[in-house]
Amino acid sequence: MKKYETPLLDELEKGPWPSFVTEMKKAAIKSEIANDELGQLEHSYKTKVGYWKHGGIVGVLGYGSGVIGRYSDLPEQFPGVAHFHTVRINQPSGWFYTSKALREICDIWDKYGSGLTNMHGSTGDIILLGTKTENLEAIFAEYSSRGWDLGGSGSAMRTPSCCVGPGRCDYTNYDTLEACYQATQEFQDELHRPAFAYKFKIKFSGCACDCVASIARADMSVIGTWKGPILVDQAAVKAYEKNGMNINAEIINMCPTNCMTYDGKELKIDNSECNRCMHCIAKMNKALKPSGERGATILIGSKAPIVVGSMLSAVVVPFMKMEPPFTEFKEFVRKVWEWWDEHAKPRERIGEVIEAKGMRSFLEAIGVAPVPQQIKEPRRDPFVFFGPDDIQNIKDKEAEEKKTGKWKF
Amino acid sequence: MSLPQRQTDIGPPHFKQFLPPVIQKNYGKWVAHEELDAGTMVHRAESGDEIYTVRAATARLISTDTIREYSDIADKYCDGYLRFTSRNNVEFLVSDKSKVDPLKKELKDRGYTVGGIGPRISNVVHTQGWVHCHSAATDASGLVKAMMDELYDYFTTKELPNKVRLAVACCVNMCGAVHCSDIAIVAMHTRIPNIDHDRVFKICETPTVIASCPTRAISPDPAKKSVKINADKCMYCGNCFTVCPALDIKDPERDGVAIVVGGKVGSLRSNPKFSKLVIPFISNEPPRWPKAVAAIKHIVEVYAQNARKHERVGEWVERIGWERFFKLTGIDFTWQSIDDFTFMRETLRTSPSFKW
């Protein structure tokens, strides 16, 4: 195997933080692919540009997604990375593993690929970095025969991901792990065979802390919430105070709705004014607990800036029960896709289509009524669209008022 | 060599088989947790059972050898159970309390970076960079390594007013939550694409290329059977390059990084926020990007000195005002920080109340 001098990358083996260069060198001992990857990266560090061509269309039979084709621009100089395809393996919900499962993943990858991985990619998949076209079918047979499947890529539903949820968190309001698993299973066809205008991401967070950044990075963000009051354990509140917490400064005065008071004896919450932001619960998890009905708020449309600016997801369904078998949720997803599919231009995310067609058109198509929870504030401009029935509905209401003598605004 | 029988559409393995018995038993019944130190926390269930978590940073780009090492460690202390976090940390899930300290000792002896829990800097969400991506304007892994060497203590020990989430994106596609991070780096191209007219004709679909431009800077060039680009309109997003490789936008001297500040994703106290551009361009300086790293560290330190307890970076800046942020940090305010694209209307100041 060719030995590359890597004086620039060697600089990144210095210092205390874990070094990816050390990782690449470990893999390079065993793999020509990893070795040439190291050589090409050093070359990039020298010239300050990348040397990867656009993804070609490669994959496994019957699937249109899961493999990202990648070819070097310098195949003669670095033949080991002439092909450097990525294989995405769908991670288990919550990124839980056993050592046995991880070794199985590693053994197969060492046999057919570079030995380099990302644990994990930004969307959530196990990323296997760097293999050749001729190995793809074998890789797929080895993984799928052992119970692993590929993740999404291209204009498909991307691999859903979720927070740790009921696996190890006292905040969660629904079973994020199971919801993620079931959604992934339900939409296997949409995941493996790209049929959409563009990508579609679904992320499940158990509470407003949003540990998988669903509100910023998912076309559909499913964020857990509750309807009952926050239960207060006054003794536990006192214990926090005793341990040095300034309850008024750190909790009461930081509550965004000013719905709490503390007089040194009792912490009181006006629950009807609480907007469930999670600040107080996250700071005093032993003293405060949500109660009552649990479920999720469904928000739609977030994406990164390409092309006309970043978007955050917007509330569409303020509250949906999220319980196995998640029938309502699955049906909802299909309705959303149907509308998106009908209206999207190529490479248009759902948030952009909603912006172009209007939230009303979207909500009417999926059968969701307008409620103030969906907006930050009502519209500012007076250019209001009235559909065929809108004025008639108002006239009917006014006729009703004439009869009853009572205003109905 | 015969291959096993492939299966399709089976989806991922069910997660239950990877949960330690104490989690299976107490699934969904966790009542409280406590952060014991920068790298350790305990979760307690209704039943009184406990699970300990010890968190360590990974390089994200890791070899199978390292994953096997994690597996060996998990076998020794965790009955083989471990998980990864959404920010590229590995978490060892310890059911037996007496194994927590020996595990931490072994991790320390092996040189692992334990920490990332609580009001600190956790691992960095980032993209592929020159390691693997065609549109990269920098290398993400190298920037992260250089940055975290400098900020190491904020992962392992030192506390901040609240957690600080860092991210690095190697181009404006932002395959990471850069657009909603406390402090983040986004790499940018800063010149219009070079058009390789012969290749445009051969490998690109002209209507798709024209449609890909958000500012309508691209129009047909019938004489050359190619396209032309209006330099006054192009803002170097690279979307055309993604659909047409013949429009090369990479440039060793004009590619660089910008620093954005004040985003978040959680809804605690205040709504999720976008990150805002405060330093528009720093030249690419591999292998260690000293200026970009110094800028990030400087902003972290000014935040640490000035924010109130529990304020995220964006909340602190909103309280003091952006004019104060620029004064406190000494960052030059430039034209590039005034939005002239889709968010201009909502980002201009529409009140005479501001600070000097």
mmCIF file of C-alpha atoms in Angstrom, chain B residues 30-226:
data_model
loop_
_atom_site.group_PDB
_atom_site.id
_atom_site.type_symbol
_atom_site.label_atom_id
_atom_site.label_comp_id
_atom_site.label_asym_id
_atom_site.label_seq_id
_atom_site.Cartn_x
_atom_site.Cartn_y
_atom_site.Cartn_z
ATOM 1 C CA TRP B 30 -38.351 7.409 34.632
ATOM 2 C CA VAL B 31 -39.169 10.035 37.239
ATOM 3 C CA ALA B 32 -36.028 12.104 37.766
ATOM 4 C CA HIS B 33 -32.413 12.498 36.829
ATOM 5 C CA GLU B 34 -29.346 14.178 38.180
ATOM 6 C CA GLU B 35 -26.157 15.380 36.540
ATOM 7 C CA LEU B 36 -23.421 14.034 38.815
ATOM 8 C CA ASP B 37 -20.518 15.642 36.987
ATOM 9 C CA ALA B 38 -19.658 16.848 33.492
ATOM 10 C CA GLY B 39 -19.715 13.321 32.107
ATOM 11 C CA THR B 40 -22.034 11.350 34.360
ATOM 12 C CA MET B 41 -25.730 11.340 35.043
ATOM 13 C CA VAL B 42 -28.159 9.064 36.794
ATOM 14 C CA HIS B 43 -31.791 8.459 35.893
ATOM 15 C CA ARG B 44 -34.135 7.109 38.551
ATOM 16 C CA ALA B 45 -37.304 5.163 37.830
ATOM 17 C CA GLU B 46 -40.570 4.953 39.706
ATOM 18 C CA SER B 47 -39.444 1.523 40.954
ATOM 19 C CA GLY B 48 -36.332 3.063 42.508
ATOM 20 C CA ASP B 49 -34.092 1.430 39.901
ATOM 21 C CA GLU B 50 -31.292 3.560 38.514
ATOM 22 C CA ILE B 51 -29.297 3.728 35.325
ATOM 23 C CA TYR B 52 -25.998 5.580 35.093
ATOM 24 C CA THR B 53 -24.781 7.179 31.909
ATOM 25 C CA VAL B 54 -21.169 8.053 31.208
ATOM 26 C CA ARG B 55 -20.741 10.212 28.120
ATOM 27 C CA ALA B 56 -17.611 10.577 25.996
ATOM 28 C CA ALA B 57 -16.909 12.550 22.857
ATOM 29 C CA THR B 58 -16.236 10.775 19.587
ATOM 30 C CA ALA B 59 -14.511 12.173 16.515
ATOM 31 C CA ARG B 60 -17.749 11.382 14.575
ATOM 32 C CA LEU B 61 -15.564 10.154 11.719
ATOM 33 C CA ILE B 62 -14.491 6.961 13.441
ATOM 34 C CA SER B 63 -12.946 3.673 12.422
ATOM 35 C CA THR B 64 -14.404 0.228 13.002
ATOM 36 C CA ASP B 65 -11.465 -0.419 15.382
ATOM 37 C CA THR B 66 -12.690 2.367 17.621
ATOM 38 C CA ILE B 67 -16.274 1.108 17.527
ATOM 39 C CA ARG B 68 -14.938 -2.317 18.580
ATOM 40 C CA GLU B 69 -13.097 -0.634 21.412
ATOM 41 C CA TYR B 70 -16.370 0.995 22.560
ATOM 42 C CA SER B 71 -17.923 -2.475 22.389
ATOM 43 C CA ASP B 72 -15.156 -3.998 24.534
ATOM 44 C CA ILE B 73 -15.586 -1.266 27.122
ATOM 45 C CA ALA B 74 -19.367 -1.749 27.085
ATOM 46 C CA ASP B 75 -18.885 -5.493 27.614
ATOM 47 C CA LYS B 76 -16.663 -4.878 30.594
ATOM 48 C CA TYR B 77 -18.835 -2.353 32.422
ATOM 49 C CA CYS B 78 -22.282 -2.243 30.830
ATOM 50 C CA ASP B 79 -23.172 -5.845 29.917
ATOM 51 C CA GLY B 80 -22.600 -4.736 26.334
ATOM 52 C CA TYR B 81 -25.154 -1.885 26.276
ATOM 53 C CA LEU B 82 -24.321 1.525 24.875
ATOM 54 C CA ARG B 83 -25.824 4.244 22.734
ATOM 55 C CA PHE B 84 -24.883 7.295 20.735
ATOM 56 C CA THR B 85 -26.340 10.774 21.108
ATOM 57 C CA SER B 86 -27.728 13.152 18.523
ATOM 58 C CA ARG B 87 -24.458 15.090 18.893
ATOM 59 C CA ASN B 88 -21.996 12.277 18.126
ATOM 60 C CA ASN B 89 -21.179 11.317 21.691
ATOM 61 C CA VAL B 90 -21.007 7.727 22.856
ATOM 62 C CA GLU B 91 -22.879 6.898 26.059
ATOM 63 C CA PHE B 92 -22.055 3.899 28.208
ATOM 64 C CA LEU B 93 -25.187 2.704 30.013
ATOM 65 C CA VAL B 94 -24.214 1.319 33.401
ATOM 66 C CA SER B 95 -26.759 -0.653 35.418
ATOM 67 C CA ASP B 96 -24.362 -1.524 38.233
ATOM 68 C CA LYS B 97 -23.429 1.567 40.232
ATOM 69 C CA SER B 98 -20.190 0.034 41.456
ATOM 70 C CA LYS B 99 -18.910 -0.054 37.872
ATOM 71 C CA VAL B 100 -19.299 3.679 37.222
ATOM 72 C CA ASP B 101 -16.013 4.818 38.746
ATOM 73 C CA PRO B 102 -13.919 1.982 37.304
ATOM 74 C CA LEU B 103 -15.444 2.745 33.884
ATOM 75 C CA LYS B 104 -14.565 6.410 34.213
ATOM 76 C CA LYS B 105 -11.043 5.489 35.249
ATOM 77 C CA GLU B 106 -10.589 3.208 32.269
ATOM 78 C CA LEU B 107 -11.935 5.858 29.900
ATOM 79 C CA LYS B 108 -9.516 8.359 31.380
ATOM 80 C CA ASP B 109 -6.609 5.939 31.120
ATOM 81 C CA ARG B 110 -7.436 5.261 27.494
ATOM 82 C CA GLY B 111 -7.460 8.994 26.794
ATOM 83 C CA TYR B 112 -11.206 9.403 26.206
ATOM 84 C CA THR B 113 -12.787 12.815 26.526
ATOM 85 C CA VAL B 114 -15.537 12.420 29.110
ATOM 86 C CA GLY B 115 -18.037 15.251 29.551
ATOM 87 C CA GLY B 116 -20.556 17.228 27.554
ATOM 88 C CA ILE B 117 -23.404 17.041 30.090
ATOM 89 C CA GLY B 118 -25.041 20.110 31.653
ATOM 90 C CA PRO B 119 -24.350 23.802 31.030
ATOM 91 C CA ARG B 120 -21.325 23.137 28.851
ATOM 92 C CA ILE B 121 -20.291 22.712 25.262
ATOM 93 C CA SER B 122 -21.289 19.299 23.966
ATOM 94 C CA ASN B 123 -19.879 17.643 20.871
ATOM 95 C CA VAL B 124 -20.255 19.504 17.587
ATOM 96 C CA VAL B 125 -22.806 18.628 14.936
ATOM 97 C CA HIS B 126 -21.068 18.898 11.587
ATOM 98 C CA THR B 127 -20.978 17.934 7.947
ATOM 99 C CA GLN B 128 -18.586 15.963 5.704
ATOM 100 C CA GLY B 129 -16.389 18.691 4.254
ATOM 101 C CA TRP B 130 -13.484 17.746 2.016
ATOM 102 C CA VAL B 131 -13.663 14.226 3.458
ATOM 103 C CA HIS B 132 -16.629 13.310 1.317
ATOM 104 C CA CYS B 133 -18.653 16.156 -0.191
ATOM 105 C CA HIS B 134 -18.686 17.701 -3.654
ATOM 106 C CA SER B 135 -19.969 21.110 -2.585
ATOM 107 C CA ALA B 136 -17.760 21.670 0.479
ATOM 108 C CA ALA B 137 -16.164 25.088 0.860
ATOM 109 C CA THR B 138 -14.038 23.908 3.783
ATOM 110 C CA ASP B 139 -13.310 20.821 5.838
ATOM 111 C CA ALA B 140 -15.723 20.382 8.716
ATOM 112 C CA SER B 141 -13.887 17.659 10.681
ATOM 113 C CA GLY B 142 -10.685 19.690 10.825
ATOM 114 C CA LEU B 143 -12.443 22.835 11.978
ATOM 115 C CA VAL B 144 -14.256 20.912 14.702
ATOM 116 C CA LYS B 145 -11.076 19.255 15.938
ATOM 117 C CA ALA B 146 -9.176 22.566 16.040
ATOM 118 C CA MET B 147 -12.093 24.333 17.727
ATOM 119 C CA MET B 148 -12.709 21.675 20.373
ATOM 120 C CA ASP B 149 -9.008 21.420 21.267
ATOM 121 C CA GLU B 150 -9.321 25.103 22.225
ATOM 122 C CA LEU B 151 -12.687 24.713 23.976
ATOM 123 C CA TYR B 152 -11.806 21.383 25.586
ATOM 124 C CA ASP B 153 -12.319 22.529 29.185
ATOM 125 C CA TYR B 154 -15.868 23.639 28.393
ATOM 126 C CA PHE B 155 -16.649 20.007 27.522
ATOM 127 C CA THR B 156 -14.849 18.310 30.384
ATOM 128 C CA THR B 157 -15.226 20.684 33.331
ATOM 129 C CA LYS B 158 -15.948 24.417 33.055
ATOM 130 C CA GLU B 159 -19.546 25.577 33.307
ATOM 131 C CA LEU B 160 -21.231 28.237 31.203
ATOM 132 C CA PRO B 161 -24.468 30.177 31.878
ATOM 133 C CA ASN B 162 -26.310 27.492 29.889
ATOM 134 C CA LYS B 163 -25.416 24.882 27.333
ATOM 135 C CA VAL B 164 -23.768 26.153 24.153
ATOM 136 C CA ARG B 165 -24.481 24.227 20.979
ATOM 137 C CA LEU B 166 -21.850 24.525 18.280
ATOM 138 C CA ALA B 167 -22.124 23.375 14.686
ATOM 139 C CA VAL B 168 -20.060 23.463 11.517
ATOM 140 C CA ALA B 169 -21.438 23.326 7.986
ATOM 141 C CA CYS B 170 -19.048 23.045 5.059
ATOM 142 C CA CYS B 171 -21.404 24.918 2.702
ATOM 143 C CA VAL B 172 -24.696 26.788 2.795
ATOM 144 C CA ASN B 173 -26.630 23.560 2.301
ATOM 145 C CA MET B 174 -26.075 23.214 6.062
ATOM 146 C CA CYS B 175 -26.483 19.461 6.587
ATOM 147 C CA GLY B 176 -26.436 20.136 10.335
ATOM 148 C CA ALA B 177 -28.370 22.507 12.586
ATOM 149 C CA VAL B 178 -26.051 25.439 11.917
ATOM 150 C CA HIS B 179 -29.003 27.694 11.185
ATOM 151 C CA CYS B 180 -30.291 27.193 14.756
ATOM 152 C CA SER B 181 -27.101 26.863 16.860
ATOM 153 C CA ASP B 182 -25.733 29.061 19.642
ATOM 154 C CA ILE B 183 -22.507 29.638 17.762
ATOM 155 C CA ALA B 184 -21.711 28.077 14.424
ATOM 156 C CA ILE B 185 -19.453 28.153 11.429
ATOM 157 C CA VAL B 186 -20.795 28.048 7.906
ATOM 158 C CA ALA B 187 -18.435 27.859 4.965
ATOM 159 C CA MET B 188 -19.225 29.946 1.922
ATOM 160 C CA HIS B 189 -18.177 30.367 -1.652
ATOM 161 C CA THR B 190 -17.732 34.017 -2.536
ATOM 162 C CA ARG B 191 -17.466 34.222 -6.293
ATOM 163 C CA ILE B 192 -19.745 33.392 -9.210
ATOM 164 C CA PRO B 193 -19.368 29.972 -10.818
ATOM 165 C CA ASN B 194 -16.933 29.403 -13.688
ATOM 166 C CA ILE B 195 -18.959 28.164 -16.612
ATOM 167 C CA ASP B 196 -17.445 25.291 -18.583
ATOM 168 C CA HIS B 197 -19.571 25.872 -21.681
ATOM 169 C CA ASP B 198 -18.708 22.601 -23.428
ATOM 170 C CA ARG B 199 -19.698 20.566 -20.406
ATOM 171 C CA VAL B 200 -22.908 22.514 -19.706
ATOM 172 C CA PHE B 201 -24.128 21.465 -23.109
ATOM 173 C CA LYS B 202 -23.116 17.842 -22.554
ATOM 174 C CA ILE B 203 -24.014 17.087 -18.946
ATOM 175 C CA CYS B 204 -26.578 19.618 -17.711
ATOM 176 C CA GLU B 205 -30.251 20.267 -18.326
ATOM 177 C CA THR B 206 -30.459 23.981 -19.098
ATOM 178 C CA PRO B 207 -34.030 24.570 -17.786
ATOM 179 C CA THR B 208 -33.158 22.845 -14.495
ATOM 180 C CA VAL B 209 -30.035 24.972 -14.143
ATOM 181 C CA ILE B 210 -31.982 28.179 -14.773
ATOM 182 C CA ALA B 211 -34.734 27.139 -12.372
ATOM 183 C CA SER B 212 -32.224 26.285 -9.651
ATOM 184 C CA CYS B 213 -31.180 29.914 -9.192
ATOM 185 C CA PRO B 214 -33.058 31.647 -6.360
ATOM 186 C CA THR B 215 -32.169 35.141 -7.624
ATOM 187 C CA ARG B 216 -32.818 34.494 -11.316
ATOM 188 C CA ALA B 217 -29.221 35.275 -12.160
ATOM 189 C CA ILE B 218 -28.957 32.498 -14.725
ATOM 190 C CA SER B 219 -30.288 32.846 -18.260
ATOM 191 C CA PRO B 220 -29.816 30.918 -21.503
ATOM 192 C CA ASP B 221 -26.837 31.675 -23.738
ATOM 193 C CA PRO B 222 -28.125 30.370 -27.094
ATOM 194 C CA ALA B 223 -24.968 31.270 -29.006
ATOM 195 C CA LYS B 224 -22.885 28.986 -26.824
ATOM 196 C CA LYS B 225 -25.713 26.473 -26.246
ATOM 197 C CA SER B 226 -25.027 27.129 -22.603
#
